[in-house]
Each structure stands twice: as structure tokens, then as C-alpha cells.
Coordinates of C-alpha atoms in Angstrom, one line a residue:
Chain A
X1 CA 24.7 12.9 0.8
X2 CA 22.3 13.7 3.6
X3 CA 20.6 11.3 6.0
X4 CA 17.2 11.3 7.5
X5 CA 15.0 9.1 9.6
X6 CA 11.6 8.1 8.5
X7 CA 8.6 7.2 10.7
X8 CA 5.5 5.1 9.9
X9 CA 5.1 4.5 13.7
X10 CA 4.3 0.8 13.6
X11 CA 2.4 -0.5 16.7
X12 CA 2.2 -4.2 17.4
X13 CA -0.9 -5.9 18.7
X14 CA -2.2 -6.3 21.3
X15 CA -3.0 -2.6 21.6
X16 CA -3.1 -2.4 25.4
X17 CA -0.8 -1.4 28.3
X18 CA -0.2 2.0 26.8
X19 CA 1.7 0.5 23.8
X20 CA 0.9 3.4 21.5
X21 CA 2.2 5.8 24.2
X22 CA 5.4 3.7 24.6
X23 CA 6.0 3.5 20.9
X24 CA 5.5 7.2 20.3
X25 CA 7.9 8.1 23.1
X26 CA 10.5 5.7 21.9
X27 CA 10.3 7.4 18.5
X28 CA 10.8 10.8 20.1
X29 CA 13.9 9.4 22.0
X30 CA 15.3 8.1 18.7
X31 CA 14.7 11.6 17.1
X32 CA 16.6 13.2 20.0
X33 CA 19.5 10.8 19.4
X34 CA 19.4 11.3 15.7
X35 CA 19.6 15.1 16.2
X36 CA 22.7 14.7 18.4
X37 CA 24.3 12.3 16.0
X38 CA 23.8 14.7 13.1
X39 CA 21.0 13.4 11.0
X40 CA 19.6 16.0 8.6
X41 CA 15.9 15.4 8.9
X42 CA 13.1 13.4 10.5
X43 CA 10.1 12.5 8.3
X44 CA 6.7 11.3 9.4
X45 CA 4.0 9.8 7.2
X46 CA 0.3 10.6 7.3
X47 CA -1.6 7.3 7.3
X48 CA -5.0 6.4 8.6
X49 CA -6.6 3.1 9.6
X50 CA -3.4 1.1 8.7
X51 CA -3.5 -1.4 11.6
X52 CA -0.1 -2.1 13.1
X53 CA 1.6 -0.8 10.0
X54 CA 1.3 2.9 10.8
X55 CA -0.4 4.7 13.7
X56 CA 0.9 8.0 12.5
X57 CA -2.3 9.9 11.6
X58 CA -1.4 13.3 13.0
X59 CA 2.2 13.8 11.8
X60 CA 2.1 17.5 12.4
X61 CA 1.7 16.9 16.1
X62 CA 4.5 14.3 16.2
X63 CA 6.8 16.6 14.2
X64 CA 6.0 19.5 16.4
X65 CA 7.1 17.4 19.4
X66 CA 10.2 16.5 17.5
X67 CA 11.0 20.1 16.8
X68 CA 10.5 21.1 20.4
X69 CA 12.9 18.4 21.6
X70 CA 15.7 19.0 19.1
X71 CA 18.0 21.8 17.9
X72 CA 19.2 21.1 14.3
X73 CA 17.3 18.3 12.7
X74 CA 14.8 19.3 10.1
X75 CA 11.2 18.1 10.3
X76 CA 9.5 16.6 7.2
X77 CA 6.0 15.9 6.3
X78 CA 6.4 12.7 4.4
X79 CA 3.7 13.4 3.3
X80 CA 0.6 15.5 3.7
X81 CA -2.3 13.8 1.9
X82 CA -3.5 16.3 -0.6
X83 CA -7.1 15.0 -0.8
X84 CA -10.0 17.2 0.5
X85 CA -11.5 14.4 2.6
X86 CA -8.2 14.1 4.5
X87 CA -7.0 17.7 4.7
X88 CA -8.5 20.9 3.5
X89 CA -5.7 22.8 1.7
X90 CA -6.1 25.9 3.8
X91 CA -5.7 23.8 7.0
X92 CA -2.7 22.1 5.5
X93 CA -1.1 25.4 4.7
X94 CA -1.9 26.8 8.1
X95 CA -0.6 23.8 10.1
X96 CA 2.6 23.7 8.0
X97 CA 3.3 27.4 8.6
X98 CA 2.8 27.0 12.3
X99 CA 5.2 24.0 12.4
X100 CA 7.7 26.0 10.4
X101 CA 7.5 28.8 12.9
X102 CA 7.7 26.6 16.0
X103 CA 10.7 24.7 14.5
X104 CA 12.5 28.0 13.6
X105 CA 12.3 27.2 9.9
X106 CA 13.1 23.5 9.8
X107 CA 10.1 22.3 7.9
X108 CA 10.3 20.2 4.7
X109 CA 6.8 19.9 3.1
X110 CA 6.0 16.6 1.4
X111 CA 2.9 16.1 -0.6
X112 CA 1.1 13.0 -1.8
X113 CA -2.3 11.3 -2.2
X114 CA -2.5 7.9 -0.5
X115 CA -2.3 4.6 -2.2
X116 CA -4.7 2.3 -0.3
X117 CA -8.4 1.6 -0.4
X118 CA -8.0 1.2 3.3
X119 CA -7.5 4.9 3.6
X120 CA -9.3 6.4 0.6
X121 CA -12.3 4.2 1.2
X122 CA -12.3 5.0 4.9
X123 CA -12.3 8.7 4.1
X124 CA -14.9 8.3 1.3
X125 CA -12.5 9.8 -1.2
X126 CA -12.7 8.9 -4.9
X127 CA -9.4 7.3 -6.1
X128 CA -10.0 8.6 -9.6
X129 CA -9.7 12.2 -8.3
X130 CA -6.5 12.2 -6.2
X131 CA -4.0 13.1 -8.8
X132 CA -6.1 16.1 -9.8
X133 CA -6.6 17.3 -6.2
X134 CA -2.9 16.8 -5.4
X135 CA -2.0 19.0 -8.4
X136 CA -4.3 21.8 -7.2
X137 CA -2.9 21.6 -3.7
X138 CA 0.7 21.9 -4.9
X139 CA -0.2 25.0 -6.9
X140 CA -2.3 26.8 -4.4
X141 CA -0.6 26.1 -1.0
X142 CA 2.6 28.1 -2.0
X143 CA 0.3 31.0 -3.0
X144 CA -1.5 30.9 0.4
X145 CA 1.9 31.0 2.1
X146 CA 3.4 33.9 0.0
X147 CA 0.5 36.2 -0.8
X148 CA -0.9 38.4 2.0
X149 CA -4.4 37.5 0.8
X150 CA -5.4 34.8 -1.5
X151 CA -8.6 33.6 -3.3
X152 CA -9.2 30.6 -5.5
X153 CA -11.9 28.9 -7.4
X154 CA -11.0 25.4 -8.6
X155 CA -12.0 21.9 -8.9
X156 CA -11.2 20.5 -5.5
X157 CA -12.1 23.6 -3.5
X158 CA -12.8 27.3 -3.7
X159 CA -12.3 30.2 -1.3
X160 CA -13.0 33.9 -1.4
X161 CA -10.0 36.1 -0.8
X162 CA -8.7 35.7 2.7
X163 CA -5.4 36.1 4.5
X164 CA -4.2 32.5 5.2
X165 CA -2.2 32.9 8.5
X166 CA 0.4 32.6 9.8
X167 CA 3.0 32.6 7.0
X168 CA 5.9 30.2 7.1
X169 CA 9.1 31.3 8.8
X170 CA 11.2 30.2 5.9
X171 CA 11.1 32.6 3.0
X172 CA 9.7 32.4 0.5
X173 CA 8.3 29.1 1.9
X174 CA 9.5 25.6 3.0
X175 CA 11.0 23.3 0.4
X176 CA 8.3 21.2 -1.3
X177 CA 8.5 17.5 -2.1
X178 CA 6.4 14.9 -3.9
X179 CA 6.0 11.3 -2.6
X180 CA 7.2 9.0 -5.4
X181 CA 6.0 5.5 -5.2
X182 CA 4.3 4.9 -8.6
X183 CA 6.7 4.8 -11.6
X184 CA 6.6 8.1 -13.4
X185 CA 5.7 10.2 -10.3
X186 CA 9.3 11.4 -10.3
X187 CA 8.4 13.1 -13.6
X188 CA 5.5 14.8 -11.8
X189 CA 8.0 16.0 -9.2
X190 CA 10.5 17.3 -11.7
X191 CA 7.9 19.1 -13.8
X192 CA 6.8 21.1 -10.8
X193 CA 10.3 21.8 -9.5
X194 CA 9.7 19.8 -6.4
X195 CA 12.0 17.3 -4.6
X196 CA 11.5 13.6 -5.3
X197 CA 10.7 11.9 -2.0
X198 CA 11.1 8.2 -2.8
X199 CA 9.0 5.8 -0.8
X200 CA 9.7 2.5 -2.4
X201 CA 12.5 0.1 -1.9
X202 CA 13.8 -0.4 -5.4
X203 CA 17.3 -1.5 -6.5
X204 CA 20.1 0.6 -7.8
X205 CA 19.3 0.3 -11.5
X206 CA 15.7 1.3 -11.0
X207 CA 16.7 4.2 -8.9
X208 CA 19.3 5.5 -11.3
X209 CA 16.8 5.5 -14.1
X210 CA 14.4 7.5 -11.9
X211 CA 17.1 10.0 -11.0
X212 CA 18.1 10.5 -14.6
X213 CA 14.5 11.1 -15.7
X214 CA 14.1 13.5 -12.8
X215 CA 17.3 15.5 -13.4
X216 CA 16.6 15.7 -17.1
X217 CA 13.0 16.9 -16.8
X218 CA 13.5 19.4 -13.9
X219 CA 15.7 21.6 -16.1
X220 CA 12.5 22.7 -17.9
X221 CA 10.2 22.8 -14.9
X222 CA 7.5 25.2 -14.1
X223 CA 7.9 25.4 -10.3
X224 CA 4.7 24.9 -8.2
X225 CA 6.3 27.0 -5.5
X226 CA 8.6 30.1 -5.7
X227 CA 11.8 28.1 -6.0
X228 CA 13.1 24.8 -7.3
X229 CA 13.9 22.1 -4.8
X230 CA 16.1 19.8 -6.9
X231 CA 16.7 17.0 -4.6
X232 CA 16.2 13.2 -4.7
X233 CA 15.6 11.3 -1.5
X234 CA 15.1 7.6 -1.2
X235 CA 13.9 5.5 1.7
X236 CA 15.8 2.6 3.2
X237 CA 16.0 0.5 6.3
X238 CA 18.8 1.0 8.9
X239 CA 20.3 -1.4 11.3
X240 CA 24.0 -0.9 12.0
X241 CA 25.9 -3.3 14.2
X242 CA 29.6 -3.9 14.7
X243 CA 29.2 -7.5 13.6
X244 CA 28.0 -7.8 10.0
X245 CA 26.2 -11.1 10.4
X246 CA 24.3 -9.9 13.5
X247 CA 23.4 -6.6 11.7
X248 CA 22.0 -8.4 8.7
X249 CA 20.2 -11.0 10.8
X250 CA 18.6 -8.4 13.0
X251 CA 17.9 -6.0 10.2
X252 CA 16.2 -8.7 8.2
X253 CA 13.7 -9.0 11.0
X254 CA 12.9 -5.4 10.5
X255 CA 12.6 -5.5 6.7
X256 CA 10.6 -8.7 6.8
X257 CA 8.2 -7.4 9.4
X258 CA 7.7 -4.2 7.6
X259 CA 7.0 -5.9 4.2
X260 CA 4.7 -8.4 5.8
X261 CA 2.6 -5.7 7.5
X262 CA 2.4 -3.6 4.3
X263 CA 1.1 -6.6 2.4
X264 CA -2.0 -6.9 4.5
X265 CA -3.4 -3.6 3.5
X266 CA -5.6 -3.1 0.5
X267 CA -4.0 -1.2 -2.3
X268 CA -6.4 0.8 -4.5
X269 CA -5.6 -1.1 -7.6
X270 CA -6.5 -4.5 -6.1
X271 CA -10.2 -3.6 -5.6
X272 CA -10.9 -0.4 -7.5
X273 CA -9.5 -0.5 -11.0
X274 CA -8.5 3.0 -12.1
X275 CA -5.8 4.6 -14.3
X276 CA -5.1 6.9 -11.4
X277 CA -3.2 4.0 -9.7
X278 CA -1.4 2.0 -12.4
X279 CA 0.4 -0.1 -9.8
X280 CA 0.1 -0.9 -6.1
X281 CA 2.9 1.5 -5.3
X282 CA 4.6 1.2 -1.9
X283 CA 2.9 -1.9 -0.9
X284 CA 4.0 -4.1 -3.8
X285 CA 7.5 -2.8 -3.6
X286 CA 7.7 -3.5 0.1
X287 CA 6.5 -7.0 -0.4
X288 CA 9.8 -7.7 -2.1
X289 CA 11.4 -7.2 1.3
X290 CA 9.1 -9.7 2.9
X291 CA 10.0 -12.7 0.7
X292 CA 12.1 -14.0 3.6
X293 CA 10.5 -15.2 6.7
X294 CA 10.9 -12.5 9.3
X295 CA 14.0 -13.2 11.3
X296 CA 15.4 -15.7 8.9
X297 CA 17.4 -13.4 6.7
X298 CA 20.9 -14.6 6.0
X299 CA 21.9 -12.1 3.4
X300 CA 20.8 -8.6 2.8
X301 CA 19.1 -7.5 -0.5
X302 CA 20.8 -5.1 -2.8
X303 CA 21.1 -1.6 -1.4
X304 CA 19.5 -2.3 2.0
X305 CA 21.4 -0.6 4.8
X306 CA 21.7 -3.4 7.3
X307 CA 24.9 -4.9 8.5
X308 CA 28.2 -3.5 9.8
X309 CA 29.5 0.0 9.1
X310 CA 31.8 -1.1 6.3
X311 CA 28.9 -2.7 4.4
X312 CA 26.7 0.3 4.9
X313 CA 29.3 2.7 3.6
X314 CA 29.7 0.4 0.6
X315 CA 25.9 0.4 -0.1
X316 CA 25.5 4.1 0.5
X317 CA 28.3 4.9 -1.9
X318 CA 26.4 3.0 -4.6
X319 CA 23.2 5.0 -3.8
X320 CA 25.3 8.1 -4.1
X321 CA 26.6 7.0 -7.5
X322 CA 23.0 6.6 -8.6
X323 CA 22.5 10.3 -8.0
X324 CA 20.6 10.1 -4.7
X325 CA 21.0 13.2 -2.5
X326 CA 19.5 11.9 0.7
X327 CA 18.5 8.6 2.3
X328 CA 15.7 8.4 4.8
X329 CA 15.9 5.4 7.1
X330 CA 13.1 3.4 8.7
X331 CA 14.4 2.2 12.1
X332 CA 11.8 -0.2 13.3
X333 CA 8.6 -2.0 12.6
X334 CA 6.3 -3.8 15.2
X335 CA 9.0 -3.0 17.8
X336 CA 10.9 -5.9 16.3
X337 CA 14.2 -4.4 17.4
X338 CA 14.6 -3.4 21.1
X339 CA 14.9 0.3 21.7
X340 CA 18.4 0.2 23.1
X341 CA 19.6 -1.6 19.9
X342 CA 17.9 1.0 17.7
X343 CA 19.7 3.8 19.6
X344 CA 23.0 2.0 19.5
X345 CA 22.5 1.5 15.7
X346 CA 21.9 5.2 15.2
X347 CA 25.0 6.2 17.3
X348 CA 27.2 3.7 15.5
X349 CA 26.0 5.0 12.1
X350 CA 26.8 8.5 13.2
X351 CA 30.3 7.6 14.4
X352 CA 31.4 5.2 11.7
X353 CA 29.3 5.7 8.6
X354 CA 28.4 9.4 8.4
X355 CA 32.0 10.7 8.4
X356 CA 32.5 9.0 5.0
X357 CA 29.9 11.3 3.4
X358 CA 29.9 15.0 2.9
X359 CA 27.2 17.1 1.4
X360 CA 29.2 18.7 -1.4
X361 CA 26.6 18.3 -4.1
X362 CA 25.6 21.6 -5.7
X363 CA 21.9 22.2 -5.6
X364 CA 19.7 24.7 -7.2
X365 CA 17.8 24.8 -4.0
X366 CA 18.4 27.8 -1.8
X367 CA 19.3 26.7 1.6
X368 CA 16.0 27.2 3.5
X369 CA 17.5 28.0 6.9
X370 CA 19.8 30.6 5.5
X371 CA 16.9 32.2 3.7
X372 CA 14.8 32.1 6.9
X373 CA 17.6 33.6 8.9
X374 CA 18.1 36.2 6.3
X375 CA 14.5 37.1 6.1
X376 CA 14.3 37.3 9.9
X377 CA 17.2 39.7 9.9
X378 CA 15.6 41.8 7.3
X379 CA 17.7 40.6 4.4
X380 CA 16.4 40.1 0.9
Chain B
X1 CA 1.6 -9.5 13.6
X2 CA -1.5 -9.5 11.4
X3 CA -4.6 -11.3 12.4
X4 CA -4.8 -15.0 11.3
X5 CA -7.9 -16.9 10.3
X6 CA -9.2 -19.2 13.0
X7 CA -11.6 -21.4 11.2
X8 CA -11.2 -25.1 11.5
X9 CA -10.3 -26.3 8.0
X10 CA -12.7 -29.2 8.5
X11 CA -15.5 -26.7 8.8
X12 CA -14.6 -25.2 5.5
X13 CA -15.0 -28.4 3.5
X14 CA -18.7 -28.8 3.3
X15 CA -18.6 -28.1 -0.4
X16 CA -14.9 -28.9 -0.9
X17 CA -14.2 -31.4 -3.6
X18 CA -11.8 -34.3 -3.4
X19 CA -8.8 -34.0 -5.7
X20 CA -7.0 -37.2 -6.4
X21 CA -4.7 -35.8 -9.0
X22 CA -3.1 -32.4 -8.9
X23 CA -1.2 -32.8 -12.2
X24 CA -3.7 -30.6 -14.0
X25 CA -2.8 -29.2 -17.4
X26 CA -3.6 -25.5 -18.1
X27 CA -6.7 -24.7 -20.1
X28 CA -7.8 -21.6 -21.9
X29 CA -11.5 -20.6 -22.0
X30 CA -12.1 -17.8 -24.6
X31 CA -14.3 -14.8 -24.3
X32 CA -15.6 -15.3 -20.8
X33 CA -17.8 -12.6 -19.4
X34 CA -16.7 -11.8 -15.8
X35 CA -18.7 -9.7 -13.3
X36 CA -16.8 -9.0 -10.1
X37 CA -18.7 -7.1 -7.3
X38 CA -16.6 -6.2 -4.4
X39 CA -17.8 -5.2 -0.9
X40 CA -16.3 -4.6 2.4
X41 CA -17.7 -7.0 5.0
X42 CA -18.5 -6.9 8.7
X43 CA -15.1 -7.3 10.4
X44 CA -16.5 -9.1 13.4
X45 CA -16.4 -12.5 11.7
X46 CA -13.5 -12.0 9.4
X47 CA -11.2 -14.4 11.2
X48 CA -13.9 -17.1 11.4
X49 CA -14.1 -17.2 7.6
X50 CA -10.5 -18.1 7.0
X51 CA -8.2 -21.0 8.1
X52 CA -5.1 -20.2 10.1
X53 CA -2.9 -20.1 7.0
X54 CA -4.5 -16.9 5.8
X55 CA -4.9 -13.3 7.0
X56 CA -8.0 -11.2 6.3
X57 CA -7.3 -8.0 4.4
X58 CA -7.5 -4.6 6.0
X59 CA -10.4 -4.0 5.6
X60 CA -11.9 -7.4 5.0
X61 CA -13.7 -8.0 1.7
X62 CA -15.9 -10.3 -0.3
X63 CA -15.9 -10.8 -4.1
X64 CA -19.1 -11.9 -5.7
X65 CA -18.0 -13.2 -9.1
X66 CA -20.2 -14.2 -12.0
X67 CA -18.7 -15.9 -15.1
X68 CA -20.3 -16.9 -18.3
X69 CA -18.8 -18.7 -21.3
X70 CA -20.9 -19.2 -24.4
X71 CA -18.6 -21.8 -25.8
X72 CA -15.0 -23.1 -25.5
X73 CA -13.3 -26.3 -24.5
X74 CA -15.7 -26.9 -21.6
X75 CA -18.8 -25.9 -23.5
X76 CA -21.2 -23.2 -22.4
X77 CA -21.5 -22.6 -18.6
X78 CA -22.4 -20.0 -16.0
X79 CA -20.6 -19.9 -12.7
X80 CA -21.3 -17.9 -9.5
X81 CA -18.6 -17.8 -6.8
X82 CA -18.4 -16.1 -3.5
X83 CA -14.8 -15.4 -2.4
X84 CA -13.4 -13.9 0.8
X85 CA -10.4 -11.5 0.1
X86 CA -7.3 -12.5 2.1
X87 CA -3.6 -12.8 2.1
X88 CA -1.4 -15.9 2.0
X89 CA 1.6 -14.4 3.8
X90 CA 2.3 -11.4 1.6
X91 CA 0.3 -12.5 -1.4
X92 CA -3.2 -11.2 -2.3
X93 CA -5.6 -14.1 -2.5
X94 CA -9.3 -15.1 -2.3
X95 CA -10.9 -18.0 -0.6
X96 CA -14.0 -19.3 -2.3
X97 CA -16.6 -20.5 0.2
X98 CA -19.0 -21.9 -2.4
X99 CA -19.7 -21.8 -6.1
X100 CA -22.8 -22.6 -8.1
X101 CA -22.4 -23.8 -11.7
X102 CA -24.7 -24.9 -14.5
X103 CA -24.6 -28.6 -15.1
X104 CA -22.1 -29.9 -17.6
X105 CA -18.5 -30.6 -18.4
X106 CA -17.4 -27.3 -17.0
X107 CA -18.7 -28.0 -13.5
X108 CA -17.0 -31.4 -13.5
X109 CA -13.7 -30.0 -14.7
X110 CA -13.6 -27.0 -12.5
X111 CA -14.3 -29.2 -9.5
X112 CA -12.0 -32.1 -10.2
X113 CA -9.1 -30.2 -11.7
X114 CA -9.1 -26.9 -9.9
X115 CA -10.9 -27.5 -6.7
X116 CA -13.8 -25.1 -7.1
X117 CA -16.4 -25.8 -4.3
X118 CA -19.2 -26.3 -6.8
X119 CA -22.8 -27.4 -6.5
X120 CA -25.0 -27.6 -9.5
X121 CA -27.6 -24.9 -10.0
X122 CA -28.9 -22.2 -12.4
X123 CA -26.9 -19.0 -11.9
X124 CA -27.9 -16.3 -14.4
X125 CA -25.5 -13.6 -15.6
X126 CA -27.4 -10.8 -17.3
X127 CA -25.8 -8.1 -19.4
X128 CA -27.7 -4.9 -20.0
X129 CA -26.6 -1.5 -21.2
X130 CA -27.1 0.1 -17.8
X131 CA -26.1 -2.8 -15.6
X132 CA -24.8 -6.3 -15.4
X133 CA -26.0 -8.8 -12.7
X134 CA -25.5 -12.2 -11.3
X135 CA -28.4 -14.0 -9.6
X136 CA -28.7 -17.4 -7.9
X137 CA -31.8 -18.9 -6.6
X138 CA -32.2 -21.8 -4.3
X139 CA -35.7 -23.1 -5.0
X140 CA -37.9 -20.1 -4.7
X141 CA -35.4 -18.1 -2.6
X142 CA -32.9 -15.7 -4.1
X143 CA -29.7 -16.4 -2.3
X144 CA -27.6 -14.0 -4.4
X145 CA -28.3 -10.9 -6.4
X146 CA -25.4 -8.6 -7.2
X147 CA -24.9 -6.1 -9.9
X148 CA -22.7 -3.5 -11.5
X149 CA -24.6 -0.3 -12.2
X150 CA -23.8 2.4 -14.7
X151 CA -20.8 0.8 -16.5
X152 CA -18.1 3.0 -17.9
X153 CA -15.2 1.8 -20.0
X154 CA -11.8 1.5 -18.3
X155 CA -8.4 0.3 -19.6
X156 CA -8.0 -3.4 -20.1
X157 CA -4.8 -3.2 -18.0
X158 CA -6.4 -1.4 -15.1
X159 CA -7.8 -4.6 -13.6
X160 CA -6.1 -6.9 -11.2
X161 CA -7.4 -10.4 -10.5
X162 CA -6.0 -12.2 -7.5
X163 CA -5.4 -15.9 -7.2
X164 CA -7.7 -18.3 -5.4
X165 CA -6.9 -20.6 -2.5
X166 CA -9.4 -23.4 -2.9
X167 CA -10.1 -25.7 0.0
X168 CA -10.0 -29.3 -1.3
X169 CA -9.6 -32.7 0.2
X170 CA -6.4 -33.7 -1.5
X171 CA -5.2 -37.3 -1.8
X172 CA -1.5 -37.1 -1.3
X173 CA 1.2 -39.5 0.1
X174 CA -1.5 -42.0 1.0
X175 CA -3.5 -39.5 3.0
X176 CA -6.6 -37.5 2.3
X177 CA -6.8 -34.2 4.1
X178 CA -7.8 -30.6 3.5
X179 CA -5.3 -28.4 1.6
X180 CA -5.5 -25.0 0.1
X181 CA -4.9 -25.4 -3.6
X182 CA -3.5 -22.2 -5.2
X183 CA -5.3 -21.4 -8.5
X184 CA -3.9 -18.4 -10.2
X185 CA -5.7 -18.0 -13.6
X186 CA -4.3 -15.6 -16.2
X187 CA -6.8 -13.0 -17.6
X188 CA -6.3 -11.6 -21.1
X189 CA -8.8 -8.8 -21.0
X190 CA -10.3 -7.5 -24.2
X191 CA -12.9 -5.2 -22.8
X192 CA -13.4 -3.8 -19.3
X193 CA -16.1 -1.7 -17.6
X194 CA -16.3 -0.4 -14.1
X195 CA -19.4 0.8 -12.2
X196 CA -21.1 1.0 -8.8
X197 CA -21.4 -2.2 -6.8
X198 CA -24.7 -3.3 -5.4
X199 CA -25.7 -6.4 -3.6
X200 CA -29.4 -6.8 -3.2
X201 CA -29.5 -10.4 -1.8
X202 CA -26.9 -12.4 0.0
X203 CA -27.7 -15.5 2.0
X204 CA -24.5 -16.1 4.0
X205 CA -25.6 -19.6 5.2
X206 CA -26.2 -20.7 1.6
X207 CA -22.7 -19.6 0.6
X208 CA -21.2 -21.4 3.6
X209 CA -20.0 -18.2 5.0
X210 CA -22.0 -17.9 8.2
X211 CA -22.6 -14.3 9.4
X212 CA -20.6 -12.9 6.4
X213 CA -22.4 -9.5 5.9
X214 CA -21.5 -7.3 3.0
X215 CA -21.7 -3.8 4.5
X216 CA -19.9 -1.3 2.2
X217 CA -19.8 -1.3 -1.6
X218 CA -16.4 -0.8 -3.1
X219 CA -16.7 -1.2 -6.9
X220 CA -17.8 -3.6 -9.6
X221 CA -16.1 -4.5 -12.8
X222 CA -17.3 -6.4 -15.9
X223 CA -14.9 -7.7 -18.4
X224 CA -14.5 -10.0 -21.4
X225 CA -11.4 -12.1 -21.1
X226 CA -9.7 -15.2 -22.2
X227 CA -9.1 -17.0 -19.0
X228 CA -6.3 -19.6 -18.7
X229 CA -6.8 -21.9 -15.8
X230 CA -3.4 -22.9 -14.7
X231 CA -1.4 -26.0 -13.9
X232 CA -1.5 -26.4 -10.2
X233 CA 1.9 -25.3 -8.8
X234 CA 1.4 -24.9 -5.1
X235 CA -0.7 -26.2 -2.2
X236 CA -0.7 -24.9 1.3
X237 CA -1.4 -26.5 4.7
X238 CA -4.4 -24.6 6.0
X239 CA -3.2 -25.0 9.6
X240 CA 0.2 -23.4 9.1
X241 CA 1.2 -19.8 8.1
X242 CA 1.4 -19.8 4.3
X243 CA 5.0 -18.6 4.5
X244 CA 6.0 -21.9 6.0
X245 CA 3.2 -24.2 5.0
X246 CA 3.3 -23.8 1.2
X247 CA 4.5 -26.8 -0.8
X248 CA 5.6 -26.6 -4.4
X249 CA 4.4 -29.5 -6.5

């Protein structure tokens, strides 16, 4: 089991007094502590226009800052929006390669397509097309990374033969992931040999079904990249406190605030009926977390990692038994939890929860850093 | 936290009915034609359109809805409604500002039993092969003209209809005051089309939504559905956040 931290970068109103600057730098401080504590990765979303919920519109910059201030922690795009109106695929490939170089081969490359009208409408993108464009991106970006020159003529874009530069530091390229929020997307990830980057807050039974479908299908995959990244990550909340009741109560403020904010956005399906978005995805799932009034939670929902270390160990063992390889934790929303408490929670998790878990799960994934180091040393 | 509405509930009651009995039985109206034209609206007035219990969506929206039933338990009727998209806590909802219905049993029932803010008029829902439209005139003035253009079939399950929060003067516990009455109809869709949304005329003052300005088309849908109007289960105090002000009946 690996552990990551996951950023939406939620900024409360009023947006004055340098609040965005403050929140960003608090996030960076958390990342530095997470690196010291031994977290595996830091992930940052790409969202646009999502007031208060996420002010993380340039994750590649945030992740670069993370990489520059840390030593071990991997940096993850969670995710790059693979829609032309958001990111041209060549630019996505170039930026990722630079981030991989600057981080000494620590990039995890997540892909996805956005689930809100707030964003797709704002970018004048057609919700009907996003599955198709995402598919093209996942096929072509690894080719741009691994071929000296590359040309392409497709549906979402075309390019005459050019050298897309620089190339990633990790060889053959960084691990690739798919954001999984809609049911069935884990199959899309498996069929393309990509990691399943869960972004919804489901229960154990739902997750176990997803994992089983993923593991079963990935055996026969046709990898989008040059290797298979068979890993299942899920997202969760984290608030760890020595006193269980305090941990749950404080953590419930976090889960409630996050779900409440998410519900204010406009999922595609609510206003733009399309088969491309069969359900509201992240937003509906997160609403389940907001059924309680923020701050009034007395018990923690199944699987949510809030409470004392013993409770967290117990819950994470259950996730592990569902076949989950990695949990990425959301640490705050709307600055509901004071920074010092967030940092204390991270440290306590590192001291008393992490030692109960080892990463002994065999994976078909080549360890990217070893490959990168090998390539840099002239190995095969 | 998200922006709350700041309209005085008393200002939202110009067309609100009085409901003396909330013990409404469910009723199914078969084969209703439903046109739903959705636009983003000017955000400068979004808070003024909603009571404090509700949040505007991000971005704020308006739904122009035309319905026509050719027969059924309430007889034939045509109904045009303007609804502001919103959230009651975490729930997707719509607040009707005004509705216009043809005269008859339907207008009475929809007003008295489900709190639609209806005035009597002659809305016209037209179905053509290349478009569907809803039009409402006030005397010689067209106060609403909205259409779906270039319909293409979509799956019956692709549509999502949200519940309404109807402002009504509710007689309860010996007191009559404005409440938000939750009306969450079930739609059993038998045919669905989707097309471009276009609003050609919209008089915000007529629709009791001062300064509401549709500014950016999202999409329009046109369906045939059996609509079951529900038994009323919840009402909400318009002055309190819905998460604490909702009352189960």
C-alpha cells in the first residue's frame, strides 16, 4: 500500500487579503512535510472556474514547485484534461516531459476529460466529444515522448512530423493513469494498460467490484503507452488525531465542506444530456459525504480515513483487502482545518499508521525511477 | 461557503399560491410533451433571484420549460414555466418564478396541490420536424419565445430532471407564511431529442425575475414522458439554509 496526498486547492471566500497566495503556500508546506514523512506522491487536479472548490488551474506549475522543494515524493497530474480546448496534446506532452526532467523522473501522468458544464461550457468544449479526444491523447502522447519525431492526423488534432521536445527523464516514459469517476471507466483504464486513478468516494463493496473488473480486464490489455501500469489508486480524506472522537469530528468538517462545495457545481449531465456522461461522476459521489451538516459529524462513513491512528489502520486494511494499491488523501477544503492541525495529522499518520503497511504487492509496472536511473546511466 | 440567495421571500410571492392542504396525492399525467431550454444567465443578479435557503449554481442558469398534455386526468393543457437553477444545500433544484397555463382543471390542480405560481394565459407549444418552441404572449407583446433547433434523438435515460422548490403561502400550525414546497416529479421518458437552445424573447419583468438575462445557450431537450406529480414530502423555510430549514411532512 502506498499513500499520496491529493490537491484540489480549495480557496474560501472572500478572495481578498492574499488568500490564494496563503492557501497555495500552505499546500506547499504540507507537501514538504509529506515528503519528510514518507508519502509516495502528491497529486494535483486540473480544474477551471470551480469557485472555492478548486483554484488549481495550472497544476504543472504547482507540481513543479512541489518537486523543487522535495526530494523523494513523486508528483502526479491528477489529471491533465485531454480536451483540445483545455490543452493541446503537444503542449501536454511537452509540459509533462519538462516536469519529469525537473523532478528527476518523479512524474505520474494522469489523464481525464472533465465532468462539469462549468468547465466544458466555459472552455466552449463539446461534452459529446471528450471521450474520443481523451482516447486520442492517450495513444498519441506516449508516441510523442518516445519517438524522435512524430506526425499524426486524427480527429482531435493533426500535426506534420516534428520532434516533440524535450523527452521525459523516465524511460520509456512516465507511468500513465486514467481518472476514474464514472462507473466503467476502470475498464477503459484496464484496456489501455493504464493505472486506475479513482476520484470518487465509494464504499468497500463498490471499490472491490471495480478492482476485480480492472484486474480481470488488464490481463488482455493493449497498452496505450510502452508499458503496463497496473495500479489501483483511490481517493480519501485524511484527518488523523490521537483522540478518535476529535479526529472524526474535525474530519467530518472537512468531508462535509468538500461535498457541499462540489454540489454547487454544474455536472454535465444535469444540463446537457449526453451518453458521454452517464452519471454526474465525482460530484454526485461527493454529495454523499455532505449529507451531514459540516461540523456536526458524530460518526465517520465507511472507509473514510478520519479518526485516531487505530481506526485509520483498520479502515486502510479494509481498502487493502479490496485490492487497492494506493490511497490519495485530501487534506483540507475551504481551510476548514487550521494548517498546524493538518501538519500534525500528516506527521501522526506517518508515525503511527504508515508503519503498519508495506509495499509488497507485486506489480507488472516497471519501477519508473529505477528505469530512469538506469537510462541515465546508459543501461537498457 | 457558497453564495446564498438574498431575495426577501415576500418579494417572491407575487404569483405564489396559497396552499391550505399539503396532503397531496400523487398523480400521473401520461404522454406529456416537455420542452426544456437551458441558458446560463447574467451572474450579477443571481443572488437576488433566490431566497436565502438556496444557492445559485456555478454558473447560474435558467430553465424555460414548456409542457403540453393532450389528455389525461387533468384534461388537455399547456404550461410554460420559467425556473432558476439552484441548489438546496447539496441537492439540485429549480425555483419557478412564474408559470402561465391554459385555463382549466390543470391550472387549478397545479396551483392548489403543487404550488405552481400560475396565471392563466395562452402558452403555445409547437412541434415541428426541425424545431420545437414555446411561446407566451401578454396582450400583443411576446414575453417568451424559446426553441430547440435541429433535434437529434438521444437515449431516454440520458436526461436528468431536477425537483422544483415552489414558493407558496402555506397555511400551517395556524400561521400562513411563505415556504418552499419541494415538488419532485418522476419522469418516465418514452422519447427524447436534444438540440440547440435559442431564446428569442424573454421579458424578465413579466416572469417576475427582474433583470434576469439569459446570456449563453447551453442546450435544449424535447421529450415525451409520463409525469408523476408527487405527494408533497418536504417543505423548506426560505430564510434558513436548506440543510437546517427543511421539514419533513
